[in-house]
Amino acid sequence: MASTTPAGLEIRPRQLDFDLPNPLPRHWHGGDAFKTHMFNAMSVLFPDGERFFIESVRLFREQIEDPVLKEQIRGFIGQEGHHSHEHLAYNQRLRELGYDIDYLERGLKKRLTFVKKHLPHDAQLASTCAVEHFTAIMADALLKDPQWLAGADPKMARLWRWHALEETEHKAVAFDVYQQTCGSRWLLRRAMLQSTFFFTWDTTKGLLHMLKRDGLLWNWRVWRDGLTWLWGKDGIYRKLVGVYLDFYRGDFHPWQHNNLELVAQFKGDYEPQSSAAA
Ligand SMILES: [Fe+2]
Ligand SMILES: [Fe+2]
């Protein structure tokens, strides 16, 4: 089983201007409030979350001597920086629709301030590895399974696929830095348990807030269809349980889920000429 990052993998930020719909259609995901707000709730977390990922890797950057990994760190920082930037623009569109993004960001900002002040550096990097695993398994599924974005506004789908592509490319960077500098599996598992709780908490809070503002919080059809989409027999989250649990194994490495073919399949969509044409 492959247990390292594939040789020759290039991690480079793409300079793209997404020109998001303005105004953003309130339910840009095929008119479905639940699906739209599941994605929106994640978007709210990205600017602060990704800044934290970058900072936690930077804490160990000087200790890395491997030139390949040093180059990958540069790519990782560039990619996450761009994601943060694009999601700020996306979140501004959400503000303009009347959602209280400041309220939704407040809890995460406070928590990250606490973590940076009180947690040891290795625990901070372990948290990044854990959340990067979350984003990696969701990115993989989003690129593979048309259910994730079926019916979505094409510009929004393009943004999410770009983010998923780059999350796939850099999925092992924080992990490889952690392996070369910290290495405790116990800390990784603890970080994953905590991250799972907070990710669920934050995305649920975002979803509830946005559904409430839309007057759909108590609409049972929205919940029935939404929860079936996530956790039903063919649910998009249900299918992730196995790959999520792999993280707890003693020999886990992100590239054991080898999906380089997805990088090859989607990267052509984000070459400069195709972005100009889109
Ligand atoms: Fe990202
Ligand atoms: Fe990432």
Coordinates of C-alpha atoms and ligand atoms in Angstrom, one line a residue:
M1 CA 0.0 0.0 0.0
A2 CA 1.4 3.4 -1.0
S3 CA 2.3 5.3 2.2
T4 CA 4.0 8.4 0.9
T5 CA 3.2 11.3 -1.3
P6 CA 3.6 10.2 -5.0
A7 CA 6.9 11.4 -6.6
G8 CA 6.5 14.2 -9.1
L9 CA 3.2 15.5 -7.7
E10 CA 3.1 19.2 -8.4
I11 CA 1.4 21.5 -5.9
R12 CA 1.0 24.9 -7.3
P13 CA -1.6 27.6 -6.6
R14 CA -3.7 28.6 -9.6
Q15 CA -4.4 32.3 -10.1
L16 CA -8.1 32.3 -11.0
D17 CA -10.8 34.9 -10.9
F18 CA -14.1 33.1 -10.2
D19 CA -16.4 36.0 -10.8
L20 CA -19.1 34.5 -8.5
P21 CA -22.7 35.2 -9.4
N22 CA -23.8 38.6 -8.1
P23 CA -26.2 38.5 -6.3
L24 CA -25.7 34.9 -5.3
P25 CA -28.9 32.9 -6.0
R26 CA -30.3 32.2 -2.5
H27 CA -30.5 28.5 -3.1
W28 CA -27.7 28.1 -5.8
H29 CA -27.6 24.3 -5.3
G30 CA -30.5 23.4 -7.6
G31 CA -33.0 25.4 -5.6
D32 CA -32.3 23.2 -2.6
A33 CA -31.9 25.2 0.7
F34 CA -30.4 22.3 2.7
K35 CA -27.7 21.4 0.1
T36 CA -26.9 25.1 -0.5
H37 CA -26.5 25.8 3.2
M38 CA -24.4 22.7 3.9
F39 CA -21.9 24.1 1.4
N40 CA -22.3 27.7 2.6
A41 CA -21.7 26.6 6.2
M42 CA -18.4 25.1 5.2
S43 CA -17.4 28.2 3.2
V44 CA -17.9 30.3 6.3
L45 CA -15.3 28.2 8.1
F46 CA -12.6 28.4 5.4
P47 CA -11.0 31.9 5.6
D48 CA -10.1 31.6 9.3
G49 CA -9.6 27.8 9.2
E50 CA -7.2 28.0 6.2
R51 CA -5.2 30.8 7.8
F52 CA -4.8 28.6 10.8
F53 CA -3.6 25.7 8.7
I54 CA -1.0 27.9 7.1
E55 CA 0.2 29.2 10.4
S56 CA 0.4 25.8 12.0
V57 CA 2.6 24.5 9.1
R58 CA 4.8 27.6 9.2
L59 CA 5.6 26.8 12.9
F60 CA 7.6 23.8 11.7
R61 CA 8.8 25.0 8.3
E62 CA 12.3 25.8 9.4
Q63 CA 12.8 22.3 10.7
I64 CA 12.1 20.7 7.3
E65 CA 15.2 19.9 5.3
D66 CA 13.8 17.8 2.5
P67 CA 13.8 20.0 -0.6
V68 CA 10.7 18.3 -2.1
L69 CA 8.6 18.8 1.0
K70 CA 9.9 22.4 1.3
E71 CA 8.6 23.1 -2.2
Q72 CA 5.3 21.4 -1.4
I73 CA 4.9 23.6 1.7
R74 CA 5.3 26.6 -0.5
G75 CA 2.6 25.2 -2.8
F76 CA 0.3 24.4 0.2
I77 CA 0.6 27.9 1.6
G78 CA -0.1 29.4 -1.8
Q79 CA -3.1 27.2 -2.4
E80 CA -4.7 27.7 1.0
G81 CA -4.1 31.5 0.8
H82 CA -6.1 31.6 -2.5
H83 CA -8.9 29.5 -1.1
S84 CA -9.2 31.8 1.9
H85 CA -9.3 34.8 -0.5
E86 CA -12.0 33.3 -2.7
H87 CA -14.1 32.2 0.2
L88 CA -14.0 35.7 1.7
A89 CA -15.6 36.9 -1.6
Y90 CA -18.1 34.0 -1.4
N91 CA -18.9 34.8 2.2
Q92 CA -19.4 38.5 1.4
R93 CA -22.1 37.4 -1.0
L94 CA -23.8 35.5 1.8
R95 CA -23.7 38.6 4.0
E96 CA -25.4 40.5 1.2
L97 CA -28.2 37.9 1.3
G98 CA -28.8 38.7 4.9
Y99 CA -27.0 35.9 6.7
D100 CA -25.1 36.9 9.8
I101 CA -21.6 35.7 8.9
D102 CA -19.9 37.6 11.7
Y103 CA -22.1 35.7 14.2
L104 CA -21.2 32.4 12.5
E105 CA -17.4 33.2 12.4
R106 CA -17.2 34.4 16.0
G107 CA -17.1 31.0 17.7
L108 CA -14.4 29.7 15.4
K109 CA -12.3 32.9 15.7
K110 CA -12.4 32.7 19.5
R111 CA -11.5 29.0 19.5
L112 CA -8.6 29.5 17.2
T113 CA -7.3 32.3 19.3
F114 CA -7.4 30.0 22.3
V115 CA -5.8 27.2 20.5
K116 CA -2.9 29.3 19.2
K117 CA -2.3 30.7 22.7
H118 CA -2.7 27.6 24.8
L119 CA -2.0 24.5 22.7
P120 CA 1.5 23.2 22.0
H121 CA 2.6 23.6 18.4
D122 CA 2.5 19.9 17.7
A123 CA -1.2 19.7 18.8
Q124 CA -1.9 22.7 16.5
L125 CA -0.3 20.9 13.5
A126 CA -2.1 17.7 14.5
S127 CA -5.4 19.6 14.3
T128 CA -4.5 20.8 10.8
C129 CA -3.7 17.2 9.7
A130 CA -7.1 16.1 11.0
V131 CA -9.1 18.8 9.3
E132 CA -7.1 18.3 6.1
H133 CA -8.2 14.6 6.2
F134 CA -11.8 15.8 6.4
T135 CA -11.3 18.1 3.4
A136 CA -9.4 15.5 1.5
I137 CA -12.1 12.8 1.8
M138 CA -14.9 15.3 0.9
A139 CA -12.8 16.6 -2.0
D140 CA -12.3 13.1 -3.3
A141 CA -16.0 12.3 -3.1
L142 CA -17.1 15.7 -4.6
L143 CA -14.9 15.1 -7.7
K144 CA -15.9 11.4 -8.1
D145 CA -19.6 11.4 -7.3
P146 CA -21.9 13.7 -9.3
Q147 CA -24.5 13.6 -6.5
W148 CA -22.4 16.2 -4.6
L149 CA -23.0 19.1 -7.1
A150 CA -25.8 17.8 -9.3
G151 CA -28.0 20.8 -10.3
A152 CA -25.7 23.4 -8.8
D153 CA -25.1 26.8 -10.3
P154 CA -22.2 26.2 -12.8
K155 CA -20.0 29.0 -11.4
M156 CA -20.4 27.7 -7.9
A157 CA -19.7 24.2 -9.0
R158 CA -16.6 25.4 -10.7
L159 CA -15.4 27.1 -7.5
W160 CA -16.0 24.0 -5.4
R161 CA -14.3 21.7 -7.9
W162 CA -11.2 23.9 -8.0
H163 CA -11.1 23.9 -4.2
A164 CA -11.5 20.1 -4.1
L165 CA -8.8 19.6 -6.8
E166 CA -6.2 21.6 -4.8
E167 CA -7.2 19.9 -1.5
T168 CA -6.5 16.6 -3.2
E169 CA -3.1 17.8 -4.5
H170 CA -1.9 19.1 -1.1
K171 CA -3.7 16.6 1.2
A172 CA -0.5 15.1 2.6
V173 CA 1.6 18.2 3.1
A174 CA 0.7 19.0 6.7
F175 CA 0.8 15.3 7.4
D176 CA 4.3 14.8 6.0
V177 CA 5.5 17.9 8.0
Y178 CA 3.9 16.4 11.1
Q179 CA 5.5 13.0 10.4
Q180 CA 9.0 14.5 10.0
T181 CA 8.8 16.8 13.1
C182 CA 6.2 15.5 15.6
G183 CA 4.9 12.0 14.7
S184 CA 2.7 11.0 17.7
R185 CA -0.2 9.0 16.4
W186 CA -2.0 9.4 19.7
L187 CA -2.0 13.2 19.3
L188 CA -3.4 12.8 15.8
R189 CA -6.2 10.6 16.9
R190 CA -7.1 13.0 19.7
A191 CA -7.0 15.9 17.3
M192 CA -9.3 14.0 14.9
L193 CA -11.9 13.4 17.7
Q194 CA -11.9 17.1 18.6
S195 CA -12.0 18.3 15.0
T196 CA -14.9 15.9 14.2
F197 CA -16.9 17.4 17.1
F198 CA -16.1 21.0 16.2
F199 CA -16.6 20.6 12.4
T200 CA -20.0 19.0 13.1
W201 CA -20.9 21.8 15.6
D202 CA -19.9 24.6 13.3
T203 CA -21.5 23.3 10.1
T204 CA -24.7 22.5 11.9
K205 CA -24.8 26.0 13.5
G206 CA -24.3 27.5 10.0
L207 CA -27.0 25.3 8.5
L208 CA -29.5 26.1 11.3
H209 CA -28.9 29.9 11.1
M210 CA -29.3 30.0 7.3
L211 CA -32.4 27.8 7.2
K212 CA -33.9 30.0 10.0
R213 CA -33.3 33.2 8.1
D214 CA -35.0 31.6 5.1
G215 CA -38.0 30.6 7.2
L216 CA -37.3 26.9 6.5
L217 CA -36.0 25.8 9.9
W218 CA -39.2 23.8 10.7
N219 CA -39.9 22.6 7.2
W220 CA -39.9 18.8 7.6
R221 CA -39.5 18.1 3.9
V222 CA -36.3 20.2 3.8
W223 CA -34.9 18.1 6.7
R224 CA -36.2 14.7 5.4
D225 CA -34.6 15.3 1.9
G226 CA -31.5 16.9 3.3
L227 CA -30.8 14.2 5.8
T228 CA -31.5 11.5 3.2
W229 CA -29.0 13.2 0.9
L230 CA -26.3 13.1 3.7
W231 CA -27.0 9.9 5.6
G232 CA -29.6 7.9 3.6
K233 CA -28.8 4.5 1.9
D234 CA -26.9 6.3 -0.8
G235 CA -26.0 9.3 1.3
I236 CA -22.9 11.3 0.5
Y237 CA -21.7 11.4 4.1
R238 CA -22.6 7.8 4.8
K239 CA -20.1 6.7 2.1
L240 CA -17.3 8.6 3.8
V241 CA -17.4 6.7 7.2
G242 CA -14.9 4.0 6.2
V243 CA -12.3 6.4 4.7
Y244 CA -12.8 8.8 7.7
L245 CA -12.0 5.9 10.1
D246 CA -8.8 5.1 8.2
F247 CA -7.2 8.1 9.8
Y248 CA -7.2 6.4 13.2
R249 CA -5.0 3.5 11.9
G250 CA -1.4 3.3 13.1
D251 CA 0.1 3.3 9.6
F252 CA -2.3 5.8 7.9
H253 CA -1.0 8.1 5.3
P254 CA -3.3 10.3 3.1
W255 CA -2.0 8.9 -0.2
Q256 CA -3.0 5.4 0.8
H257 CA -6.3 6.7 -0.8
N258 CA -4.5 7.1 -4.1
N259 CA -6.7 9.3 -6.3
L260 CA -4.1 10.9 -8.5
E261 CA -6.4 10.0 -11.5
L262 CA -8.8 12.7 -10.2
V263 CA -6.0 15.3 -10.3
A264 CA -5.3 14.3 -13.9
Q265 CA -9.0 14.3 -14.8
F266 CA -9.8 17.8 -13.4
K267 CA -6.7 19.9 -13.6
G268 CA -7.2 20.6 -17.3
D269 CA -10.4 22.5 -16.4
Y270 CA -8.3 25.0 -14.5
E271 CA -5.6 25.8 -17.0
P272 CA -5.3 29.5 -17.8
Q273 CA -6.9 29.2 -21.3
S274 CA -9.9 27.3 -19.9
S275 CA -10.4 29.7 -17.0
A276 CA -10.4 32.6 -19.5
A277 CA -13.0 30.8 -21.6
A278 CA -15.3 30.0 -18.6
Ligands
FE1 FE -8.4 24.9 1.1
FE2 FE -6.2 22.1 2.6

